[in-house]
């Protein structure tokens, strides 16, 4: 008989309880004991949800106060030297968020998801040591709740492969030393119970790095399988792991986890596992999207898997951690497409139903009702008139233009003559602080508690204040601050046909930061202009250039929960046409610079090289389609977050934006050097300070950073800006930081 498992569960809280507890602690309004109380309550609640859904393998150590990679850094003592002397929560949150004297550790995207992890920093001098307290305590907490959990760990090979070194040394050269500490940890874990299941996540093996790393698997896992009462699951997700499966079957690991959602067949791996004794943990319920699973179709897939793996060696669960989806639909009272959706809590039920179907178990009346509801949802979604729009389909079908009319070399001459900006022009990425008062205004308007007139008055007041401050501190190109926007994707989705929105569908992005992705369920179109009124108002309040701020089609796609019944490339074209129309309206309204953010461009990249060219083609085509309505005199900016650009720099060139701003504050000038190495012609705005940390950089610090940038690119090619939007920061951090930035630029201009 097959059993059920959950790869991992969300941790921020179904009503973001952990977020609010953390932010209260960081603001000095409560003690850390309150955070600990909330955390304990959440863990117990989440375990109970899974137990009540009859999940057989429930995780411990999938919880974190900030990030699991950061927890791993603490567990194995890989603390960067700049945090020496700190301990406890001061150490932990200084590493994550920085402090007055030390910058935070770098963050980047967890594979091709929108979750950010803390990047370990290693050097030749790194010495590992073991601190297993969190892991052991969490197991004991679960036992106290009547649950015998599996323990989740990030694997040593993945940990090192995702690390960076500060001295140019090889991170993977630390493998033997790190594995020694993992082995010590497993000895401690073996003492917890007569038998302990440990899920070791090694998702690095679903990437192209697998071929180079595969020879490390057997030596590492032979050492980690030394404890007889510890059963190890080698867990992968997001893609196939054929290279790793060939090697892991040679070891004594107990189970192997594979993703059957994003690589539905997995035939090669199944052939390898067929003649082994390994338990297959088959990820069949999508952990990254929100649509109801077609359980009958999943059962057909299970039957194909059973041609290789018998039921007693087959366990059924989620394709990856449910961290990537919202918690539950139970608070969604106004969601028109609710019957088509399944969030984390509902996916527990799907896993249980699928296990029963796979085992041929008898369904009680409740189970029969749930199965009938599932089948009805699948059928209604396929036939709904809400999904199909023939006008949109025809417009996409007849597309022919994907290029701007004037090449960059000619455009930039027109723009420089028209704008007459100084060397090293200064700007920001777009958003200004989203204050509690501002959120209250938007929330009150949304609930019809205030009139439209009152709402617009408050929003305009905020815009006026943003403009006055920017003029005061001497910025060259201004922004309106985006006070009308709750989120850079949700704001646009709310104005597009084909989208729906949850009330409480929050998903953790990093730390306490949560996003609420919109639900793209049908053909997409723009009924009317989305930003023109607000940007035009802002431009009317200043003689300086006001940037129009838009989110790009690829980012809207990658940061939405997207329908799974149509190619993403076609959906992206629909979104691009919406932005195309908006740009045309903005420039006709007199807006000279328009920023089309593609913060999630890199995030959507496939993890396997064989799939990259197809993604790049549609992603570049759709960006170019979205901006090709812009005339030569309209300058198009774009912004990208947390990206390693060395492998996609030619793709960025192909996007043909006039100016690109990038995040470099936590990674030095390495990203910028890539632009120089390829002879990048367009202008670049490298972030000169880190907005993800509350610390205020000094004038001298920023001036030093600008001088470092000038060692790579000339003044004529550089813009100066923070490394991302400022919505998550407080005004008392933003104002001195931007004043210091403009002061630093003035110093450098004179040097």
XYZ file of C-alpha atoms in Angstrom:
751
model
C 0.000 0.000 0.000
C 1.244 3.458 -0.899
C 1.707 6.102 1.804
C 1.397 9.886 1.606
C 3.890 12.676 2.218
C 4.202 16.447 2.152
C 7.598 17.696 0.976
C 7.315 20.784 3.183
C 4.664 23.149 4.525
C 4.356 26.983 4.534
C 5.490 28.691 7.696
C 4.509 32.368 7.647
C 1.030 31.586 9.002
C -2.341 31.395 7.282
C -2.974 34.996 8.317
C 0.716 35.967 8.270
C 1.044 35.597 12.024
C 4.814 35.042 11.907
C 5.295 38.096 9.681
C 3.555 40.394 12.141
C 5.333 38.909 15.148
C 8.735 39.344 13.487
C 8.069 42.904 12.392
C 6.845 43.841 15.853
C 10.064 42.412 17.316
C 12.256 44.202 14.769
C 10.464 47.467 15.544
C 11.191 47.027 19.261
C 7.498 46.721 20.129
C 7.725 43.189 21.556
C 10.242 40.681 22.883
C 11.521 37.694 20.947
C 9.597 35.484 23.358
C 6.443 36.585 21.533
C 7.944 35.468 18.211
C 8.790 32.121 19.795
C 5.238 31.767 21.116
C 3.737 32.445 17.685
C 6.195 30.064 16.036
C 5.363 27.248 18.422
C 1.653 27.765 17.865
C 2.068 27.759 14.088
C 4.160 24.596 14.014
C 1.633 22.743 16.160
C -1.250 23.963 13.971
C 0.459 22.964 10.746
C 1.325 19.504 12.029
C -2.271 19.031 13.146
C -3.602 20.030 9.716
C -1.447 17.375 8.118
C -2.289 14.769 10.735
C -6.018 15.428 10.307
C -5.573 14.931 6.536
C -4.022 11.509 7.259
C -0.626 12.443 5.833
C 1.843 9.686 6.686
C 5.114 11.607 6.377
C 4.897 15.060 8.016
C 7.963 17.307 8.167
C 9.857 18.822 11.056
C 12.551 21.444 10.426
C 10.648 22.892 7.470
C 9.937 25.878 9.738
C 12.219 28.923 9.930
C 12.155 32.379 11.468
C 13.629 33.756 8.244
C 15.121 31.200 5.827
C 16.148 27.539 5.877
C 19.481 28.202 4.171
C 20.237 30.736 6.884
C 19.295 28.092 9.451
C 21.742 25.708 7.763
C 24.478 28.339 7.972
C 23.858 28.591 11.712
C 23.590 24.815 12.164
C 26.962 24.205 10.552
C 28.761 27.290 11.861
C 29.492 28.951 8.501
C 29.290 32.471 9.949
C 30.959 35.251 7.908
C 33.746 36.936 9.928
C 32.049 40.356 9.893
C 29.459 38.962 12.314
C 32.034 37.750 14.854
C 31.084 38.612 18.405
C 27.362 38.354 17.805
C 25.156 35.519 18.995
C 21.542 34.417 19.244
C 18.867 36.471 17.551
C 21.229 39.420 17.069
C 23.532 37.236 14.980
C 20.710 35.537 13.103
C 18.875 38.671 12.023
C 22.056 40.686 11.415
C 23.097 38.061 8.877
C 19.669 38.294 7.251
C 19.060 42.040 7.437
C 22.362 43.703 8.235
C 23.085 46.009 11.164
C 24.641 49.416 11.716
C 28.159 48.193 10.998
C 27.747 45.148 8.737
C 25.894 44.609 5.481
C 23.455 41.719 5.225
C 24.321 38.514 3.454
C 23.352 38.287 -0.194
C 19.931 36.943 -1.182
C 18.978 35.325 -4.464
C 16.114 33.290 -5.908
C 15.639 29.666 -4.901
C 16.071 28.035 -8.302
C 13.329 29.400 -10.593
C 10.839 30.320 -7.866
C 9.969 33.683 -6.330
C 11.343 32.618 -2.944
C 14.670 34.210 -1.901
C 17.296 32.420 0.163
C 20.339 33.711 2.036
C 23.485 32.825 0.094
C 26.182 31.182 2.259
C 29.550 32.986 2.212
C 32.597 30.768 2.401
C 36.360 31.128 2.089
C 39.466 29.002 2.522
C 39.323 29.917 6.194
C 35.772 28.633 6.786
C 35.625 26.046 9.552
C 32.394 24.141 10.083
C 30.985 23.166 13.465
C 27.717 21.590 14.526
C 24.850 23.246 16.370
C 21.908 20.801 16.076
C 19.671 22.432 18.702
C 16.934 23.748 16.388
C 16.583 20.480 14.488
C 16.485 18.243 17.550
C 14.100 20.529 19.411
C 11.661 20.727 16.516
C 11.507 16.932 16.307
C 10.763 16.783 20.031
C 8.069 19.461 19.648
C 6.345 17.358 16.988
C 6.532 14.265 19.182
C 4.907 16.219 21.989
C 2.037 16.928 19.581
C 1.591 13.192 18.921
C 3.415 13.202 15.568
C 6.500 11.255 14.553
C 7.837 13.469 11.772
C 10.450 13.139 9.101
C 13.255 15.669 9.496
C 13.929 17.966 6.534
C 17.499 19.007 5.763
C 19.056 20.911 2.878
C 21.637 18.539 1.432
C 25.379 19.238 1.710
C 26.021 19.198 -2.043
C 23.191 21.634 -2.751
C 24.281 23.841 0.157
C 27.795 24.204 -1.205
C 26.744 24.437 -4.852
C 24.533 27.422 -3.934
C 27.237 29.085 -1.819
C 29.599 31.828 -2.906
C 33.193 32.343 -1.856
C 34.656 35.696 -0.898
C 38.235 34.846 -1.864
C 37.804 33.049 -5.169
C 38.262 29.631 -3.608
C 36.155 26.579 -4.419
C 33.030 26.150 -2.281
C 32.763 22.448 -3.072
C 36.304 21.899 -1.789
C 34.660 22.074 1.642
C 32.512 19.027 0.923
C 34.411 16.509 3.043
C 34.533 18.880 6.018
C 30.839 19.712 5.745
C 29.784 16.088 5.297
C 31.683 15.242 8.475
C 29.368 17.643 10.333
C 26.280 16.223 8.607
C 27.373 12.752 9.732
C 27.674 14.034 13.300
C 24.205 15.540 12.994
C 22.755 12.224 11.834
C 24.346 10.522 14.845
C 22.480 12.986 17.083
C 19.286 12.443 15.089
C 19.633 8.674 15.433
C 19.336 9.076 19.199
C 15.893 10.674 18.924
C 13.909 7.529 18.218
C 14.069 3.866 17.327
C 13.702 4.887 13.697
C 13.936 8.357 12.151
C 13.183 9.359 8.569
C 15.348 12.198 7.229
C 14.486 13.987 3.983
C 17.658 15.466 2.503
C 16.847 17.971 -0.226
C 19.291 17.974 -3.148
C 17.526 20.052 -5.823
C 20.862 21.094 -7.347
C 20.638 17.788 -9.212
C 17.680 18.941 -11.300
C 19.918 21.574 -12.913
C 22.652 21.312 -15.513
C 25.184 21.192 -12.678
C 24.098 17.602 -12.083
C 26.487 16.171 -14.667
C 29.499 17.775 -13.000
C 28.362 16.947 -9.457
C 27.008 13.427 -9.883
C 30.283 11.712 -8.931
C 30.061 13.267 -5.468
C 26.759 11.540 -4.640
C 27.924 8.026 -3.763
C 30.890 9.059 -1.559
C 28.740 11.577 0.320
C 25.690 9.401 0.835
C 27.709 6.328 1.749
C 28.946 8.372 4.711
C 25.497 9.744 5.527
C 23.856 6.306 5.536
C 26.018 5.035 8.387
C 23.252 5.102 11.034
C 21.127 1.945 10.749
C 18.016 3.469 12.302
C 18.053 6.591 10.085
C 16.156 6.240 6.804
C 17.274 8.832 4.275
C 15.134 10.199 1.456
C 17.168 11.793 -1.342
C 14.655 14.458 -2.367
C 14.615 16.393 -5.653
C 12.025 18.705 -7.193
C 11.341 21.201 -10.020
C 12.752 19.015 -12.838
C 14.093 15.544 -13.634
C 17.186 14.248 -11.826
C 18.249 11.405 -14.090
C 21.990 11.814 -13.504
C 21.539 11.750 -9.735
C 19.179 8.773 -9.737
C 21.797 6.658 -11.551
C 24.217 7.351 -8.703
C 21.933 7.358 -5.692
C 20.695 3.821 -6.356
C 24.262 2.666 -5.660
C 23.980 3.896 -2.062
C 22.020 2.774 0.976
C 19.536 5.617 0.900
C 16.021 4.420 1.634
C 13.970 6.646 -0.655
C 14.220 8.872 -3.727
C 11.953 11.878 -4.336
C 11.059 12.911 -7.892
C 8.846 15.654 -9.333
C 6.112 14.202 -11.583
C 4.435 17.588 -12.173
C 7.124 19.560 -13.956
C 8.560 16.445 -15.602
C 5.528 14.230 -15.841
C 7.070 11.140 -17.379
C 10.403 10.568 -15.585
C 10.754 7.371 -17.647
C 14.566 7.310 -17.484
C 14.600 7.566 -13.692
C 11.824 4.998 -13.354
C 13.824 2.547 -15.464
C 16.766 2.990 -13.096
C 14.659 2.674 -9.936
C 12.761 -0.341 -11.240
C 15.469 -2.822 -10.354
C 16.451 -1.194 -7.053
C 14.982 -1.480 -3.563
C 14.383 2.266 -3.204
C 11.071 3.741 -2.092
C 9.824 6.273 -4.652
C 8.405 9.497 -3.222
C 6.412 10.630 -6.241
C 5.558 14.340 -6.303
C 2.176 14.291 -8.045
C 0.249 17.230 -6.547
C 1.602 20.553 -7.805
C 3.375 22.448 -5.027
C 3.917 25.560 -7.161
C 0.511 26.286 -8.638
C -3.006 26.704 -7.307
C -5.309 24.847 -9.657
C -7.363 21.865 -8.575
C -5.566 18.667 -9.536
C -7.270 16.400 -12.033
C -7.209 13.354 -9.764
C -8.395 10.983 -12.477
C -5.530 12.094 -14.728
C -3.116 11.755 -11.791
C -4.376 8.229 -11.202
C -3.606 7.381 -14.827
C -0.069 8.645 -14.260
C 0.227 6.574 -11.083
C -0.787 3.481 -13.010
C 1.988 4.196 -15.510
C 4.451 4.594 -12.621
C 3.272 1.254 -11.235
C 4.508 -0.422 -14.406
C 7.942 0.235 -12.898
C 7.390 0.628 -9.160
C 4.998 -1.567 -7.114
C 2.550 0.019 -4.660
C 4.533 -0.983 -1.595
C 7.492 1.028 -2.923
C 5.438 4.024 -4.058
C 4.552 6.981 -1.837
C 2.360 9.853 -3.062
C 2.722 13.523 -2.229
C 3.526 17.050 -3.350
C 5.950 17.926 -6.140
C 7.862 20.306 -3.827
C 7.310 22.239 -0.613
C 3.939 23.964 -0.323
C 5.888 27.063 0.732
C 5.267 28.321 -2.810
C 1.452 28.447 -2.614
C -1.015 30.262 -0.311
C -2.280 28.588 2.838
C -5.984 27.984 2.460
C -9.163 28.899 0.640
C -11.238 28.958 3.808
C -11.041 32.771 4.103
C -11.898 33.358 0.428
C -15.562 34.383 0.478
C -15.643 36.528 -2.682
C -13.415 34.570 -5.066
C -15.398 33.855 -8.225
C -13.203 30.960 -9.387
C -12.786 29.375 -5.954
C -14.029 25.955 -7.106
C -11.091 25.708 -9.530
C -8.460 26.388 -6.859
C -6.470 24.399 -4.342
C -4.130 26.069 -1.830
C -1.792 24.340 0.638
C -4.448 23.108 3.044
C -6.658 21.876 0.214
C -3.699 20.074 -1.358
C -3.455 17.959 1.787
C -6.910 16.651 0.953
C -5.897 16.058 -2.655
C -2.867 14.035 -1.548
C -5.057 11.931 0.732
C -7.715 11.347 -1.951
C -5.080 10.431 -4.515
C -3.479 7.959 -2.133
C -6.860 6.306 -1.550
C -7.509 6.131 -5.298
C -4.063 4.634 -5.899
C -4.607 2.035 -3.176
C -8.117 1.203 -4.363
C -9.475 2.056 -0.925
C -13.176 2.373 -0.189
C -14.408 5.976 0.029
C -16.763 7.062 2.761
C -19.620 9.408 1.921
C -17.453 12.467 2.613
C -14.683 11.131 0.391
C -17.115 10.389 -2.432
C -18.407 13.939 -2.160
C -14.904 15.395 -2.329
C -14.056 13.273 -5.361
C -17.274 14.322 -7.122
C -16.486 17.967 -6.335
C -13.021 17.545 -7.839
C -14.399 16.092 -11.062
C -17.033 18.819 -11.352
C -14.400 21.545 -10.934
C -12.212 20.055 -13.665
C -15.157 19.818 -16.057
C -16.498 23.340 -15.413
C -13.118 24.977 -15.878
C -12.675 23.364 -19.289
C -15.999 24.650 -20.590
C -16.354 28.044 -18.841
C -16.983 31.116 -21.025
C -14.924 33.134 -18.526
C -11.769 31.496 -19.843
C -12.014 32.162 -23.611
C -11.960 35.527 -25.432
C -11.946 35.211 -29.224
C -10.896 38.848 -29.772
C -7.743 38.307 -27.694
C -6.995 35.063 -29.473
C -7.304 36.719 -32.895
C -5.059 39.643 -31.938
C -2.326 37.286 -30.766
C -2.724 35.114 -33.840
C -2.182 38.107 -36.177
C 0.912 39.573 -34.485
C 3.664 40.719 -36.850
C 5.668 43.534 -35.168
C 8.164 42.822 -32.364
C 10.809 45.557 -32.873
C 11.037 49.299 -32.190
C 11.219 51.393 -35.356
C 14.542 53.097 -34.520
C 17.801 51.321 -33.486
C 19.344 52.121 -30.093
C 22.305 54.115 -31.473
C 19.875 56.585 -33.041
C 17.351 56.559 -30.192
C 19.892 57.441 -27.518
C 21.071 60.520 -29.445
C 17.496 61.776 -29.697
C 16.894 61.114 -25.987
C 20.106 62.773 -24.735
C 19.393 65.881 -26.773
C 15.822 66.036 -25.519
C 16.416 65.271 -21.816
C 19.693 67.161 -21.247
C 20.441 65.183 -18.081
C 23.755 65.587 -16.200
C 26.449 62.910 -16.058
C 25.563 60.068 -13.697
C 21.841 60.923 -13.701
C 20.097 59.945 -10.485
C 16.749 58.249 -10.036
C 15.062 55.543 -7.982
C 13.598 52.231 -9.072
C 10.017 53.415 -8.595
C 8.293 52.747 -5.304
C 8.502 54.761 -2.089
C 7.585 53.557 1.437
C 4.203 51.925 1.811
C 3.303 53.458 5.157
C 0.613 52.042 7.459
C -1.453 55.176 6.775
C -1.228 54.613 3.035
C -2.288 50.985 3.364
C -5.209 52.079 5.528
C -6.355 54.528 2.856
C -6.249 51.876 0.124
C -7.942 49.329 2.338
C -10.687 51.772 3.335
C -11.341 52.645 -0.302
C -11.405 48.986 -1.297
C -14.016 48.339 1.385
C -16.031 51.440 0.326
C -15.429 53.068 3.698
C -14.251 56.295 2.034
C -15.338 57.986 -1.199
C -13.328 57.979 -4.407
C -12.814 61.713 -3.962
C -11.335 61.235 -0.491
C -9.171 58.360 -1.724
C -7.771 60.342 -4.649
C -7.097 63.331 -2.398
C -4.968 61.191 -0.057
C -3.104 59.504 -2.925
C -2.343 62.842 -4.568
C -1.128 64.215 -1.243
C 1.335 61.315 -0.997
C 2.490 61.878 -4.598
C 2.962 65.592 -3.868
C 5.073 64.774 -0.832
C 7.172 62.262 -2.811
C 7.833 64.809 -5.540
C 8.697 67.564 -3.052
C 11.191 65.295 -1.294
C 12.815 64.140 -4.552
C 13.226 67.727 -5.712
C 14.613 68.696 -2.311
C 17.311 66.027 -2.385
C 18.171 66.717 -6.029
C 17.179 63.603 -7.935
C 17.252 64.080 -11.701
C 14.477 61.743 -12.858
C 11.531 61.450 -10.504
C 8.918 58.814 -9.759
C 5.447 59.215 -8.330
C 6.068 56.692 -5.547
C 3.328 54.197 -6.510
C 1.011 54.945 -3.553
C -1.991 53.557 -5.449
C -0.337 50.158 -5.868
C -0.505 47.317 -3.420
C 1.867 45.126 -5.435
C 3.681 45.533 -8.744
C 1.838 42.607 -10.328
C -1.450 42.552 -8.455
C -2.074 46.227 -9.252
C -1.989 45.536 -12.985
C -3.782 42.237 -12.731
C -6.704 43.974 -10.992
C -7.202 46.061 -14.120
C -6.890 43.242 -16.640
C -9.629 40.942 -17.862
C -8.827 37.271 -17.271
C -7.548 37.705 -13.711
C -9.023 36.903 -10.311
C -7.766 37.875 -6.844
C -7.656 36.235 -3.475
C -8.239 38.040 -0.203
C -5.695 36.123 1.823
C -3.564 34.288 -0.739
C -0.227 35.398 0.694
C 3.009 33.615 -0.181
C 6.369 34.155 1.513
C 8.980 35.832 -0.692
C 11.743 36.272 1.905
C 11.895 36.815 5.655
C 8.643 38.503 6.625
C 8.025 39.769 3.086
C 4.912 38.251 1.513
C 3.304 38.673 -1.889
C -0.221 37.894 -3.024
C 0.070 36.659 -6.620
C -2.970 37.243 -8.821
C -4.714 34.301 -10.424
C -4.485 34.314 -14.212
C -7.275 31.993 -15.297
C -8.411 33.216 -18.747
C -7.472 35.104 -21.900
C -6.031 38.498 -20.884
C -6.883 41.977 -22.178
C -6.731 45.625 -20.975
C -10.177 47.255 -20.863
C -8.749 50.750 -20.242
C -5.559 52.670 -19.373
C -4.077 51.562 -16.057
C -1.517 54.208 -15.032
C -1.932 57.257 -17.260
C -4.025 59.381 -14.892
C -1.684 59.010 -11.916
C 1.536 59.470 -13.908
C 0.113 62.461 -15.760
C -0.909 64.050 -12.453
C 2.597 63.516 -11.067
C 4.205 65.008 -14.184
C 1.965 68.057 -13.855
C 3.476 68.754 -10.411
C 7.112 69.025 -11.514
C 9.234 70.446 -14.322
C 11.594 67.478 -14.023
C 11.102 64.251 -15.982
C 8.608 61.882 -14.355
C 9.098 58.182 -15.083
C 6.095 56.098 -15.955
C 6.206 52.813 -14.045
C 4.954 49.535 -15.524
C 5.516 45.865 -14.809
C 6.715 43.825 -17.773
C 4.800 40.916 -19.311
C 7.287 38.224 -18.318
C 7.313 39.365 -14.694
C 3.517 39.566 -14.582
C 3.496 36.008 -15.930
C 6.161 34.667 -13.568
C 4.677 36.346 -10.499
C 1.141 35.202 -11.151
C -0.412 31.829 -10.617
C -0.904 31.035 -14.287
C -3.502 28.827 -15.927
C -2.081 25.415 -16.751
C -4.278 24.670 -19.768
C -2.444 26.860 -22.318
C 1.232 27.465 -23.301
C 2.861 30.176 -21.191
C 4.378 31.677 -24.341
C 0.901 32.479 -25.677
C -0.233 33.934 -22.368
C 2.863 36.168 -22.276
C 1.936 37.630 -25.673
C -1.491 38.571 -24.348
C 0.148 40.378 -21.423
C 2.669 42.068 -23.721
C -0.139 43.562 -25.799
C -1.633 45.082 -22.657
C 1.682 46.813 -21.853
C 2.096 47.839 -25.513
C -1.200 49.719 -25.338
C -0.307 51.301 -21.988
C 3.062 52.603 -23.255
C 1.384 54.130 -26.270
C -1.116 55.919 -24.034
C 1.626 57.157 -21.683
C 3.825 58.637 -24.392
C 0.804 60.276 -26.006
C 0.157 61.847 -22.582
C 3.639 63.390 -22.634
C 5.563 60.902 -20.475
C 9.164 60.820 -21.740
C 10.670 57.920 -19.764
C 8.833 54.681 -19.095
C 10.228 51.882 -16.955
C 9.021 48.378 -17.751
C 10.220 46.234 -14.861
C 11.241 42.676 -15.596
C 12.262 41.811 -12.061
C 11.365 38.158 -12.581
C 12.829 37.701 -16.069
C 15.634 35.400 -14.913
C 13.371 33.683 -12.440
C 11.386 32.008 -15.186
C 14.397 30.313 -16.728
C 14.127 26.540 -17.080
C 16.575 24.603 -14.947
C 17.717 22.435 -17.843
C 19.686 23.842 -20.760
C 17.652 21.983 -23.347
C 14.609 24.089 -22.439
C 16.306 27.490 -22.228
C 16.231 28.613 -25.864
C 12.458 28.262 -26.106
C 11.967 30.322 -22.926
C 14.425 33.018 -23.993
C 12.759 33.380 -27.365
C 9.271 33.979 -26.019
C 10.495 36.092 -23.078
C 12.576 38.423 -25.255
C 9.931 38.559 -27.968
C 7.274 39.484 -25.433
C 9.357 42.240 -23.809
C 10.154 43.706 -27.235
C 6.512 43.408 -28.247
C 5.441 45.262 -25.110
C 7.763 48.240 -25.765
C 7.691 48.448 -29.569
C 4.942 51.083 -29.478
C 7.516 53.512 -27.967
C 8.857 56.169 -30.319
C 12.568 57.038 -30.568
C 12.120 59.964 -28.159
C 10.574 57.724 -25.459
C 13.270 56.178 -23.293
C 12.524 52.652 -22.100
C 14.053 51.539 -18.805
C 13.844 48.092 -17.289
C 14.860 46.675 -13.911
C 16.027 43.189 -12.944
C 16.429 41.709 -9.474
C 18.802 39.176 -7.920
C 20.163 37.795 -11.146
C 23.397 36.223 -12.229
C 23.697 37.746 -15.665
C 26.820 36.065 -17.020
C 24.829 33.314 -18.721
C 22.067 35.594 -20.076
C 23.862 38.818 -20.939
C 23.315 38.298 -24.670
C 19.637 37.785 -23.978
C 19.529 41.058 -22.035
C 21.174 42.788 -24.983
C 18.524 41.328 -27.262
C 15.780 42.922 -25.117
C 17.045 46.280 -26.443
C 16.023 48.441 -23.462
C 17.599 51.905 -23.422
C 18.539 51.669 -19.722
C 18.662 48.675 -17.371
C 18.945 48.962 -13.590
C 20.217 45.949 -11.663
C 20.830 44.854 -8.093
C 24.545 44.864 -7.326
C 24.781 46.261 -3.794
C 25.256 42.871 -2.116
C 27.429 41.377 -4.836
C 29.953 44.142 -5.539
C 30.873 44.890 -9.135
C 30.865 41.322 -10.415
C 27.550 41.761 -12.242
C 28.678 45.011 -13.809
C 31.902 43.459 -15.112
C 29.793 41.092 -17.175
C 28.220 44.049 -18.985
C 31.668 45.417 -19.788
C 33.042 42.076 -20.924
C 30.488 41.791 -23.729
C 30.747 45.415 -24.802
C 27.213 46.253 -23.646
C 26.186 49.498 -25.391
C 23.085 50.582 -23.520
C 23.067 52.486 -20.235
C 23.150 50.738 -16.849
C 21.974 51.707 -13.360
C 23.793 49.466 -10.866
C 22.349 49.661 -7.372
C 24.691 51.680 -5.180
C 23.143 50.653 -1.877
C 21.123 47.731 -0.521
C 17.468 48.532 0.129
C 16.783 45.146 1.739
C 18.647 46.258 4.836
C 17.468 49.006 7.225
C 20.961 50.497 7.536
C 21.630 53.957 6.077
C 24.791 54.088 3.922
C 27.058 57.091 4.367
C 27.975 59.600 1.668
C 31.538 58.274 1.703
C 30.382 54.659 1.351
C 28.221 55.467 -1.674
C 30.917 57.642 -3.254
C 33.363 54.768 -2.892
C 30.859 52.460 -4.533
C 30.349 54.879 -7.453
C 34.104 55.186 -7.974
C 34.251 51.389 -8.073
C 31.533 51.374 -10.728
C 33.501 53.881 -12.778
C 36.409 51.444 -12.862
C 34.141 49.207 -14.938
C 31.980 51.534 -17.045
C 32.316 55.215 -18.061
C 30.193 58.046 -16.630
C 28.359 58.376 -19.922
C 26.926 54.880 -19.535
C 25.996 54.923 -15.846
C 22.878 55.899 -13.912
C 22.911 56.075 -10.119
C 20.066 54.554 -8.117
C 19.270 52.296 -5.149
C 19.300 48.618 -6.052
C 15.532 48.075 -5.901
C 12.239 49.745 -5.009
C 11.801 51.385 -1.611
C 8.303 50.230 -0.680
C 9.447 47.955 2.172
C 11.642 50.598 3.799
C 10.664 53.330 6.243
C 10.889 57.038 5.448
C 13.436 57.545 8.220
C 15.717 55.142 6.325
C 14.826 56.274 2.790
C 15.285 60.031 3.192
C 18.839 60.060 4.577
C 19.886 57.258 2.215
C 18.728 59.114 -0.903
C 20.156 62.417 0.337
C 23.475 60.672 0.894
C 23.235 59.124 -2.573
C 22.711 62.453 -4.340
C 25.424 64.083 -2.217
C 27.829 61.309 -3.190
C 27.008 61.790 -6.872
C 27.757 65.525 -6.633
C 31.154 64.719 -5.117
C 31.967 62.199 -7.849
C 30.835 64.543 -10.630
C 33.359 67.108 -9.407
C 36.202 64.615 -9.065
